[in-house]
PDB file of C-alpha atoms in Angstrom:
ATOM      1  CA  UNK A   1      -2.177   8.715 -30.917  1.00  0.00           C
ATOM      2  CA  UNK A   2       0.596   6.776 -28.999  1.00  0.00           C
ATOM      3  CA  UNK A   3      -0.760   5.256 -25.555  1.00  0.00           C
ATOM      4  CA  UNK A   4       1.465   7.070 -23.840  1.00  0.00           C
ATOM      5  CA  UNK A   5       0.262  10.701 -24.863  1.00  0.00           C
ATOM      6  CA  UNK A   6      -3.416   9.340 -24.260  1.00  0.00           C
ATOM      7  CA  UNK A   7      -2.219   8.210 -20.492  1.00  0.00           C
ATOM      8  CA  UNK A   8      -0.789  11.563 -19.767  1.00  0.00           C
ATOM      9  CA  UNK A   9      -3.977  13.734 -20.975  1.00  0.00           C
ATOM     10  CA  UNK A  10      -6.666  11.389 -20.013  1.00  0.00           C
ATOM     11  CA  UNK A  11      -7.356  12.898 -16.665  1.00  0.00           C
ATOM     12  CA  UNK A  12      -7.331  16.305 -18.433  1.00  0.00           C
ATOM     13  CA  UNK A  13      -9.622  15.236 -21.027  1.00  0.00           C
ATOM     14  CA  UNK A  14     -11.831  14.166 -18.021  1.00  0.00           C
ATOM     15  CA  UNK A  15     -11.813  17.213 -16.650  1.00  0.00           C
ATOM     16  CA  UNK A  16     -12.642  19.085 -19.624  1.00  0.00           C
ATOM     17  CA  UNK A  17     -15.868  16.752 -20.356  1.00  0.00           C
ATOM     18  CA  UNK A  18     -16.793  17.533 -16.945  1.00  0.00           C
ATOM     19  CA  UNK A  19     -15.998  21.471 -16.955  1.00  0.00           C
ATOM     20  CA  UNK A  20     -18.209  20.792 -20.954  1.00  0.00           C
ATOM     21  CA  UNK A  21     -20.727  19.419 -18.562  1.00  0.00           C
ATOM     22  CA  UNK A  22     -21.219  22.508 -16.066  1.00  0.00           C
ATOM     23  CA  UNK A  23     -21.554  24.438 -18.892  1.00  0.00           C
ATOM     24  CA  UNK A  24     -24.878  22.761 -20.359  1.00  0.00           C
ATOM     25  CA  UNK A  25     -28.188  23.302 -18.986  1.00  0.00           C
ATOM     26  CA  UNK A  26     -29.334  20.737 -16.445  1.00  0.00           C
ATOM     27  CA  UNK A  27     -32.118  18.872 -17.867  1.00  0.00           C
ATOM     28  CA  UNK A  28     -33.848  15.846 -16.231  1.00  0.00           C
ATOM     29  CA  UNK A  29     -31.300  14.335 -12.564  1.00  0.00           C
ATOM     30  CA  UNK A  30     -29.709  11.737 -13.702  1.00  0.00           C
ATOM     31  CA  UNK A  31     -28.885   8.739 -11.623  1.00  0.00           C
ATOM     32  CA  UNK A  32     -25.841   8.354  -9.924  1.00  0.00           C
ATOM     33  CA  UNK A  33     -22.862   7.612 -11.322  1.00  0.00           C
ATOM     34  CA  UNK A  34     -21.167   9.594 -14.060  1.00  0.00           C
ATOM     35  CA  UNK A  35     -22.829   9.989 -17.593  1.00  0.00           C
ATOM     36  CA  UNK A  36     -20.821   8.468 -20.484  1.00  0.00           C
ATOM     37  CA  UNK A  37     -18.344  10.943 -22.516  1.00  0.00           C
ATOM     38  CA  UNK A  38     -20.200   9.632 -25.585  1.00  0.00           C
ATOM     39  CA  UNK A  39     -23.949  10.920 -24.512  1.00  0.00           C
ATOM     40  CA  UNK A  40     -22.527  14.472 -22.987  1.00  0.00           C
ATOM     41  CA  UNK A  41     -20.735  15.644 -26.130  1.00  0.00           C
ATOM     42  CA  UNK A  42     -23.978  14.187 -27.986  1.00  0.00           C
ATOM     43  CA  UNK A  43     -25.776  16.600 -25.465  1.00  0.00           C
ATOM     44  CA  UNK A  44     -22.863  18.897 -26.109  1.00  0.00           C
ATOM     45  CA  UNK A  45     -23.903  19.173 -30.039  1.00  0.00           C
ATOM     46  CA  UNK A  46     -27.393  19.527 -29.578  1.00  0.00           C
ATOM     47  CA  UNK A  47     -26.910  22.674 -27.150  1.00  0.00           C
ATOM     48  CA  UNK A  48     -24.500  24.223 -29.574  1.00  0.00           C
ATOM     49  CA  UNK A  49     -27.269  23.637 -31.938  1.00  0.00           C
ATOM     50  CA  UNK A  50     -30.681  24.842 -30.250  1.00  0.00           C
ATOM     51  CA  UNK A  51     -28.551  28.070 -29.590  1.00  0.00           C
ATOM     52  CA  UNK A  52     -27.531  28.339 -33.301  1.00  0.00           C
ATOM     53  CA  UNK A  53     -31.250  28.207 -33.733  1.00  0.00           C
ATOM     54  CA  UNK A  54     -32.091  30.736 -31.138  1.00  0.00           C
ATOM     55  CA  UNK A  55     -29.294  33.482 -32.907  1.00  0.00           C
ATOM     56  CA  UNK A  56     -31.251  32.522 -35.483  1.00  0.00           C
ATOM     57  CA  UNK A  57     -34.896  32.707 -34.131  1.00  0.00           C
ATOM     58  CA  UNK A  58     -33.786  36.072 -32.346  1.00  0.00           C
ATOM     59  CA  UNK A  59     -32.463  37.905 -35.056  1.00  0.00           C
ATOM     60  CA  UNK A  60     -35.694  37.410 -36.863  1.00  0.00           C
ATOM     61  CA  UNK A  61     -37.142  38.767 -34.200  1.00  0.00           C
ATOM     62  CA  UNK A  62     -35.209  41.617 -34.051  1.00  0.00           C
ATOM     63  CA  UNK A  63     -35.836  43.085 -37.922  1.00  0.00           C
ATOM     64  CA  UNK A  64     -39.326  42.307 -37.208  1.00  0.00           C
ATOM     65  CA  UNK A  65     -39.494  44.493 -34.806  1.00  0.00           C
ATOM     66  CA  UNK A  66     -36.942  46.666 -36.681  1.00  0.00           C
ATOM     67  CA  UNK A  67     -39.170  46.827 -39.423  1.00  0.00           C
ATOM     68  CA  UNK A  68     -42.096  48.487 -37.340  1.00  0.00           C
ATOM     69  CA  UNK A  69     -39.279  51.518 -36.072  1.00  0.00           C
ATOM     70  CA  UNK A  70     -39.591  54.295 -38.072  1.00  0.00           C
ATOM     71  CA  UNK A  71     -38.326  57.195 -35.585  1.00  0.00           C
ATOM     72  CA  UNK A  72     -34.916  57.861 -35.805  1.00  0.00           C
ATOM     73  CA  UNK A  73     -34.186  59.505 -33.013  1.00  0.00           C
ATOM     74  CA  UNK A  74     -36.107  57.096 -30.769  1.00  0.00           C
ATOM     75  CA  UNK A  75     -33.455  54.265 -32.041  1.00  0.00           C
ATOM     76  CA  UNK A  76     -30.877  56.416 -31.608  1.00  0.00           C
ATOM     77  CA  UNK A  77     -31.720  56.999 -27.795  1.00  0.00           C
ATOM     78  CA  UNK A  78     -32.527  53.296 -27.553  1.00  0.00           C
ATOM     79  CA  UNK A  79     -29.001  52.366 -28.847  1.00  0.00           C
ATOM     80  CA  UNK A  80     -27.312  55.053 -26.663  1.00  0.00           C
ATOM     81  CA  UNK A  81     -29.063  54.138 -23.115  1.00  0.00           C
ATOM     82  CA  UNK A  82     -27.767  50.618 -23.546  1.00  0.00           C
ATOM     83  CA  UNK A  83     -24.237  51.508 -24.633  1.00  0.00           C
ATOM     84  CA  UNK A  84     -24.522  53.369 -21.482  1.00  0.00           C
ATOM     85  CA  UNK A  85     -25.597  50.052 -19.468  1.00  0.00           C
TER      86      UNK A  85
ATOM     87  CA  UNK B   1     -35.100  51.634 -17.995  1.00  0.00           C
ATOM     88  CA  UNK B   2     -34.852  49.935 -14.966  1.00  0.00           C
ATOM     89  CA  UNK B   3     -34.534  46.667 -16.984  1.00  0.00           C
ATOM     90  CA  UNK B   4     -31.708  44.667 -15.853  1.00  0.00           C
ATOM     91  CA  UNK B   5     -28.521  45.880 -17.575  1.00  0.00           C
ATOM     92  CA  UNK B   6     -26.238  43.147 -19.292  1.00  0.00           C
ATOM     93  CA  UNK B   7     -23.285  43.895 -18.813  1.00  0.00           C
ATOM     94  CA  UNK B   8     -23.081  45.208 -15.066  1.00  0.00           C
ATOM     95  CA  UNK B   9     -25.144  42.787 -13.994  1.00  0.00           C
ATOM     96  CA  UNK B  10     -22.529  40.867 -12.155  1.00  0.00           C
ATOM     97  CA  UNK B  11     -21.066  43.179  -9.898  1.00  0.00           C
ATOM     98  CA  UNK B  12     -19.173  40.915  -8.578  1.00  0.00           C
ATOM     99  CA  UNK B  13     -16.320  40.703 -10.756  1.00  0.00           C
ATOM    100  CA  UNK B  14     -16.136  43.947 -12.978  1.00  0.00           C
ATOM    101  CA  UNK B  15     -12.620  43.659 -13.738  1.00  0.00           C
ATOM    102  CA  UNK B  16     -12.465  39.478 -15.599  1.00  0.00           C
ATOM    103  CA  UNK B  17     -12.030  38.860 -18.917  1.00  0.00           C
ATOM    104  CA  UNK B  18     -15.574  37.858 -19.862  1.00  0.00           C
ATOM    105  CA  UNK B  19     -16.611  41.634 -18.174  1.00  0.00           C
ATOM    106  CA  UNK B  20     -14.806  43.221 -20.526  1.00  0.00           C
ATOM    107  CA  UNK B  21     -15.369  41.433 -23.327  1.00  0.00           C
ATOM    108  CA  UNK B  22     -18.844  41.106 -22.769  1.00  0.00           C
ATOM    109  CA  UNK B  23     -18.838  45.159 -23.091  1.00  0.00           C
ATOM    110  CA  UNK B  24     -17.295  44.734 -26.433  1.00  0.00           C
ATOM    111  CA  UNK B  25     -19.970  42.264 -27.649  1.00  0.00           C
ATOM    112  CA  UNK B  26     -22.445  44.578 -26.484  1.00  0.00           C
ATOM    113  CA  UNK B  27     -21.463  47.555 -28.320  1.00  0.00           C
ATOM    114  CA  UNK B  28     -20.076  45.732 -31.211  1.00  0.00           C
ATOM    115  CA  UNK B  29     -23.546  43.869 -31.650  1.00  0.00           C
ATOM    116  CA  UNK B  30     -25.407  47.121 -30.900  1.00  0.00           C
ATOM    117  CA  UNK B  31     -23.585  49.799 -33.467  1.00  0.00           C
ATOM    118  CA  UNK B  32     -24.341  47.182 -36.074  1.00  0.00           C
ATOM    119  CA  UNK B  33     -27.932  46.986 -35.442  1.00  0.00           C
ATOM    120  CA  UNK B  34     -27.327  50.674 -35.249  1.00  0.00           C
ATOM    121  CA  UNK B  35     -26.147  50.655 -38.756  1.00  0.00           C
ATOM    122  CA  UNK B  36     -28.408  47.872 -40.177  1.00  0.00           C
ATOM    123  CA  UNK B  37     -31.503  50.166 -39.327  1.00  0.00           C
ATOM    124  CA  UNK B  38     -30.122  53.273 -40.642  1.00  0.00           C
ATOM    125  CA  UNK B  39     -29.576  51.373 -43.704  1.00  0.00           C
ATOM    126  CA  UNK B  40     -32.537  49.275 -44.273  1.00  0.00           C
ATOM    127  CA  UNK B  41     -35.162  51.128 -46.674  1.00  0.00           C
ATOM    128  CA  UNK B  42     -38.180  50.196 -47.031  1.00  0.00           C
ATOM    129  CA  UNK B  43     -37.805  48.385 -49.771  1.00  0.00           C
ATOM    130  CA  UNK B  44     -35.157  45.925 -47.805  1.00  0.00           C
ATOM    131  CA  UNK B  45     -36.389  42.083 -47.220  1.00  0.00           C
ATOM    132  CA  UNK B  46     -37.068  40.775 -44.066  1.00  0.00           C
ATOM    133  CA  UNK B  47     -34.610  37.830 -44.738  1.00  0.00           C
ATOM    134  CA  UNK B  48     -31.861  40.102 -46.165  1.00  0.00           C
ATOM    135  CA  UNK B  49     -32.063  42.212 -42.773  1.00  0.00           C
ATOM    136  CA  UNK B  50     -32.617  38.913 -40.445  1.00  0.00           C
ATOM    137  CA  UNK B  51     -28.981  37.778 -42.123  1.00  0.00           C
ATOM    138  CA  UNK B  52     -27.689  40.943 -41.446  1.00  0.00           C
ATOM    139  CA  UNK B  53     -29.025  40.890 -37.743  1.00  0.00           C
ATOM    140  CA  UNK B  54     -27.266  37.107 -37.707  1.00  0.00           C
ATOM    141  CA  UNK B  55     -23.840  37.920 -39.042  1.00  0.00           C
ATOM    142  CA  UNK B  56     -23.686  40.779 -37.034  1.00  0.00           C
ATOM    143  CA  UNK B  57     -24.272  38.500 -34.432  1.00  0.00           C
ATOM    144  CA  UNK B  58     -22.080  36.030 -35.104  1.00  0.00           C
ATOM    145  CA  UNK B  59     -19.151  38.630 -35.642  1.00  0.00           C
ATOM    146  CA  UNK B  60     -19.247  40.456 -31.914  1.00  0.00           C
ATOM    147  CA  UNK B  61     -19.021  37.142 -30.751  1.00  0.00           C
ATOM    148  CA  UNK B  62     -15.722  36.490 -32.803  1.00  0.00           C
ATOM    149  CA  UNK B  63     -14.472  40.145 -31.924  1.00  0.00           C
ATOM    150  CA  UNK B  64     -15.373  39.831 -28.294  1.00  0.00           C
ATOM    151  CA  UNK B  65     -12.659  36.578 -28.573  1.00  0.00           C
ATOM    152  CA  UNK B  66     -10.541  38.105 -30.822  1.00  0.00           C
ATOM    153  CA  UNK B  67      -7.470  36.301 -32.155  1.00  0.00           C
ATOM    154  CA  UNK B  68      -7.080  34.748 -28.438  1.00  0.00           C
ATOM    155  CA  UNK B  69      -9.064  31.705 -29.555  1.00  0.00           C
ATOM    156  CA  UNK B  70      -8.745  29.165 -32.249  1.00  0.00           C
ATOM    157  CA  UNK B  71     -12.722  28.790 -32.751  1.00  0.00           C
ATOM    158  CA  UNK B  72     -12.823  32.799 -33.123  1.00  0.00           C
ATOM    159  CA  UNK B  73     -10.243  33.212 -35.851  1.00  0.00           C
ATOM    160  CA  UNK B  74     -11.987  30.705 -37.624  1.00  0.00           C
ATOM    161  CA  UNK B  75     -15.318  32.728 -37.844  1.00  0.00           C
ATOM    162  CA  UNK B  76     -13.485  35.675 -38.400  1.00  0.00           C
ATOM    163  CA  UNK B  77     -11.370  34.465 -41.184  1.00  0.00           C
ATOM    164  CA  UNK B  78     -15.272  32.838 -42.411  1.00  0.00           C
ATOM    165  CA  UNK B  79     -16.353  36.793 -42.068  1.00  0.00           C
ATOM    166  CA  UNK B  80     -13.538  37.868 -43.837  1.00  0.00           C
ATOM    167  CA  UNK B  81     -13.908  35.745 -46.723  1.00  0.00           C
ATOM    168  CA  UNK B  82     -17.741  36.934 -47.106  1.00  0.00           C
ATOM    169  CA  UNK B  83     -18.669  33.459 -47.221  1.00  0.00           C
ATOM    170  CA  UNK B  84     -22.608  33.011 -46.414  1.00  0.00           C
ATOM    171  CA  UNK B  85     -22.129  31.547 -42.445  1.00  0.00           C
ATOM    172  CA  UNK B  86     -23.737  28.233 -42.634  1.00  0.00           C
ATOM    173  CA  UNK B  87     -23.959  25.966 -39.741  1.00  0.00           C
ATOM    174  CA  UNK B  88     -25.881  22.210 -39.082  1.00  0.00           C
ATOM    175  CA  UNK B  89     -28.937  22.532 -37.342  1.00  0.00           C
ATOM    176  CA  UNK B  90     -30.190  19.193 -37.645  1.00  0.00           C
ATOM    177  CA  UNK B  91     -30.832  17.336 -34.509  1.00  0.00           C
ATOM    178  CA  UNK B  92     -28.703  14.392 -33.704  1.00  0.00           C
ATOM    179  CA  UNK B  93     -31.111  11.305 -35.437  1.00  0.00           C
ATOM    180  CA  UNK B  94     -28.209   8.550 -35.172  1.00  0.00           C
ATOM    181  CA  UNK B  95     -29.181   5.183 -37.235  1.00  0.00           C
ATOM    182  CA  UNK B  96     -26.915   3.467 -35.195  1.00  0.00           C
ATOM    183  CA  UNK B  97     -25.861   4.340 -31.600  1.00  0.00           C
ATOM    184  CA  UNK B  98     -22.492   6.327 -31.324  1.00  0.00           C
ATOM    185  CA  UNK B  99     -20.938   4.993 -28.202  1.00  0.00           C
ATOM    186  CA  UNK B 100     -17.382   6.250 -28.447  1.00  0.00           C
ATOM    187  CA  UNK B 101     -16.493   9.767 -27.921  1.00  0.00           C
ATOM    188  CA  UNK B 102     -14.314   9.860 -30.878  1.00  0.00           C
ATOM    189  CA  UNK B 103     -17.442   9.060 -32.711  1.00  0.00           C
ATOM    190  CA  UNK B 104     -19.410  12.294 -31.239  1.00  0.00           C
ATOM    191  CA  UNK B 105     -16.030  14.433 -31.223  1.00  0.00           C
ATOM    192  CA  UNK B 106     -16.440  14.526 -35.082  1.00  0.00           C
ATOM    193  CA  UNK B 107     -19.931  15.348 -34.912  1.00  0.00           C
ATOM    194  CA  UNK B 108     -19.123  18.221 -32.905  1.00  0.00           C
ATOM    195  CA  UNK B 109     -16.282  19.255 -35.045  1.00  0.00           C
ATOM    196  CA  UNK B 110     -18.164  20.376 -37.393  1.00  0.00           C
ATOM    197  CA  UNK B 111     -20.313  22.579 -35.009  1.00  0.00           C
ATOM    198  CA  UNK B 112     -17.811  24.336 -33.554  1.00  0.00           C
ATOM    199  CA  UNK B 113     -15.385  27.122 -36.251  1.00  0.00           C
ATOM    200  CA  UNK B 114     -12.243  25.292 -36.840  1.00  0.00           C
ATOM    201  CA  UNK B 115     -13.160  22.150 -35.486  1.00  0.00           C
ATOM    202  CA  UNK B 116     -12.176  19.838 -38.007  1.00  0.00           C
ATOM    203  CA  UNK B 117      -8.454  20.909 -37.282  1.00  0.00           C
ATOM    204  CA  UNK B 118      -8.419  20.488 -34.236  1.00  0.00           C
ATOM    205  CA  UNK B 119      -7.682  17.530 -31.722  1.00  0.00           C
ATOM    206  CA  UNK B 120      -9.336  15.933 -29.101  1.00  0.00           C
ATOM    207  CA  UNK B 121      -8.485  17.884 -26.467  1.00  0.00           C
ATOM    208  CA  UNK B 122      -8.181  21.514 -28.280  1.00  0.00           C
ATOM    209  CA  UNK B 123     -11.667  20.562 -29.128  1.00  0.00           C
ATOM    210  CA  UNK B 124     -13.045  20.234 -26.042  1.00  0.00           C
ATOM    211  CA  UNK B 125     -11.494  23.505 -23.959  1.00  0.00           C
ATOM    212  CA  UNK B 126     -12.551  24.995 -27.677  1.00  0.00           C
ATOM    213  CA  UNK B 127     -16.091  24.445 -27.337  1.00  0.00           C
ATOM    214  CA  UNK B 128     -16.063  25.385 -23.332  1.00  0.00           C
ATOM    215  CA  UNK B 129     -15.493  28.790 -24.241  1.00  0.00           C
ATOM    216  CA  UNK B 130     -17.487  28.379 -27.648  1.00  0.00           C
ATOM    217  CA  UNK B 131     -20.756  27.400 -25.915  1.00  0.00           C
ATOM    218  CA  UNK B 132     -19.962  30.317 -22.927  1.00  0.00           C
ATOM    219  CA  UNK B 133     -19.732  33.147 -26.516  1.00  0.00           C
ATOM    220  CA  UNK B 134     -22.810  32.179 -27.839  1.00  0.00           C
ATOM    221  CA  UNK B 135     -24.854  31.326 -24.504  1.00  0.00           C
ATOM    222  CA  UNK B 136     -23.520  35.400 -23.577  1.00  0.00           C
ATOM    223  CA  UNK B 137     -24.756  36.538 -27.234  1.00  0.00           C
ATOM    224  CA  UNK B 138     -28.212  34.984 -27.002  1.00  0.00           C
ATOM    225  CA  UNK B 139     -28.967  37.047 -23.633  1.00  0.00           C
ATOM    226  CA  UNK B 140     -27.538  39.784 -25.114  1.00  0.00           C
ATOM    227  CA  UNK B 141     -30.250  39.336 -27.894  1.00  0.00           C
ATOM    228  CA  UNK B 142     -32.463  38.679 -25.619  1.00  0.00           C
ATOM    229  CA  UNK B 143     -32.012  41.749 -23.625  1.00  0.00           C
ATOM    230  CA  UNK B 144     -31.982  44.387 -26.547  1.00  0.00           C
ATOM    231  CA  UNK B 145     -35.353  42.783 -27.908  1.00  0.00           C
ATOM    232  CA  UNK B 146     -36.792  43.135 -24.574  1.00  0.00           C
ATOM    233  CA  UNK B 147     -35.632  47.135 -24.282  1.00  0.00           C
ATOM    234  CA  UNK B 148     -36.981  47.891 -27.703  1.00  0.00           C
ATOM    235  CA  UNK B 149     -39.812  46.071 -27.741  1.00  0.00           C
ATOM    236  CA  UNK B 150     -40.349  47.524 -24.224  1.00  0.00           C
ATOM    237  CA  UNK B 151     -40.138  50.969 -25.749  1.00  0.00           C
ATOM    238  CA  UNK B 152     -42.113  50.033 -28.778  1.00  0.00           C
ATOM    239  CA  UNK B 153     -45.329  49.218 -26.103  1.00  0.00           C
ATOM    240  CA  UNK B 154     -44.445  52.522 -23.813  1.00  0.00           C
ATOM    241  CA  UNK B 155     -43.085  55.279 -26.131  1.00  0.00           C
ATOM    242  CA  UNK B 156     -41.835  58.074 -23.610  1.00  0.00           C
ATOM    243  CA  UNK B 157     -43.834  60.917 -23.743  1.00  0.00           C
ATOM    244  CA  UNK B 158     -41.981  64.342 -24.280  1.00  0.00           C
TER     245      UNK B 158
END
């Protein structure tokens, strides 16, 4: 990467960590004074990770209780009043 | 149902982007459970139908995004290919301390579909709208669990 290309983008870089940063869920207040790049896309990869695991968790979930439907056309009006929604 | 629905919930913009393709997600994600229950016998696994349940999952998302994003192509040209969807789940446990960004970008490259092509900054706006997909398809997960397992407790009574 020439330095000249990394001079022109840095600010948008910045702003992208920081709109990355909105996006995660708050945890503990930090001090003041920004968090490094490093530690929010470290935070960045763990979020992206616990909700892999929740698809995961919930869709395990879901055939359990799939498992325990046997009335057809209870599903079916299930399905249909929250395509309505 | 008076539960709270997902997709109008927001009435404050009904026309955006993420409105509408939230409404595709939804149905997308819903016909398929739709058609994983009509075909699951009872001799069908719990795992087999749980992987179901997760790729159907993981494809609304990527048709909600359609070819607009490079991080949906990705996982629909994964879907595509039939390949079994595999992602890392292990929790950061560094040896040493990563203190560049570089460092963690590559970590995170291989969390987000078609990270490892991209760069530094594709990545980033790339994962933005990554994280917002899945963060939507968990409460949409979330919210058809809690109807049917609402309706499983109170059957309506004809």
């Amino acid at each position: 990467m020439s330095s000249r290309r990394s001079r022109i983008s840095e600010e948008e870089i910045n702003e992208l960590i920081s709109k990355l940063q909105s996006l995660l869920p708050e945890t503990r207040r930090r001090g003041p004074g920004r968090v490094s790049a490093a530690k929010l896309l470290q935070e960045t990869c763990n979020y992206i990770r616990s909700l892999s695991k929740e698809v995961d968790d919930l869709s395990d979930r879901l055939s359990a209780l799939m498992e325990t439907m046997d009335n057809n056309s209870a599903e079916a009006e299930i399905v249909r009043s929250l395509l309505r929604s | 149902m008076e539960s709270k629905s997902f997709t109008t919930g927001n009435r404050d913009n009904p026309n955006t982007d993420l409105h509408g393709s939230k409404n595709m997600m939804a149905s997308h994600f819903l016909r398929a459970l739709f058609r994983i229950q009509q075909t699951s016998t009872s001799s069908s696994s719990f795992a087999g139908r749980s992987r179901r349940i997760r790729r159907a999952a993981y494809a609304s998302m990527a048709y909600s995004a359609g070819a607009r994003r490079a991080w949906s192509r990705a996982l629909l040209r994964k879907l595509r290919s039939r390949a079994r969807l595999r992602f890392p789940r292990r929790l950061s446990r560094t040896a040493r301390p990563q203190r560049r960004d570089m460092d963690q970008a590559q970590v995170l490259r291989k969390l987000v579909p078609g990270g490892p092509s991209m760069d530094y900054c594709k990545l980033l706006e790339e994962t933005a709208d990554y994280i917002r997909c899945l963060t939507t398809q968990v409460r949409l997960m979330q919210t058809v669990m809690d109807s049917i397992s609402s309706y499983a407790h109170h059957p309506m009574i004809p």
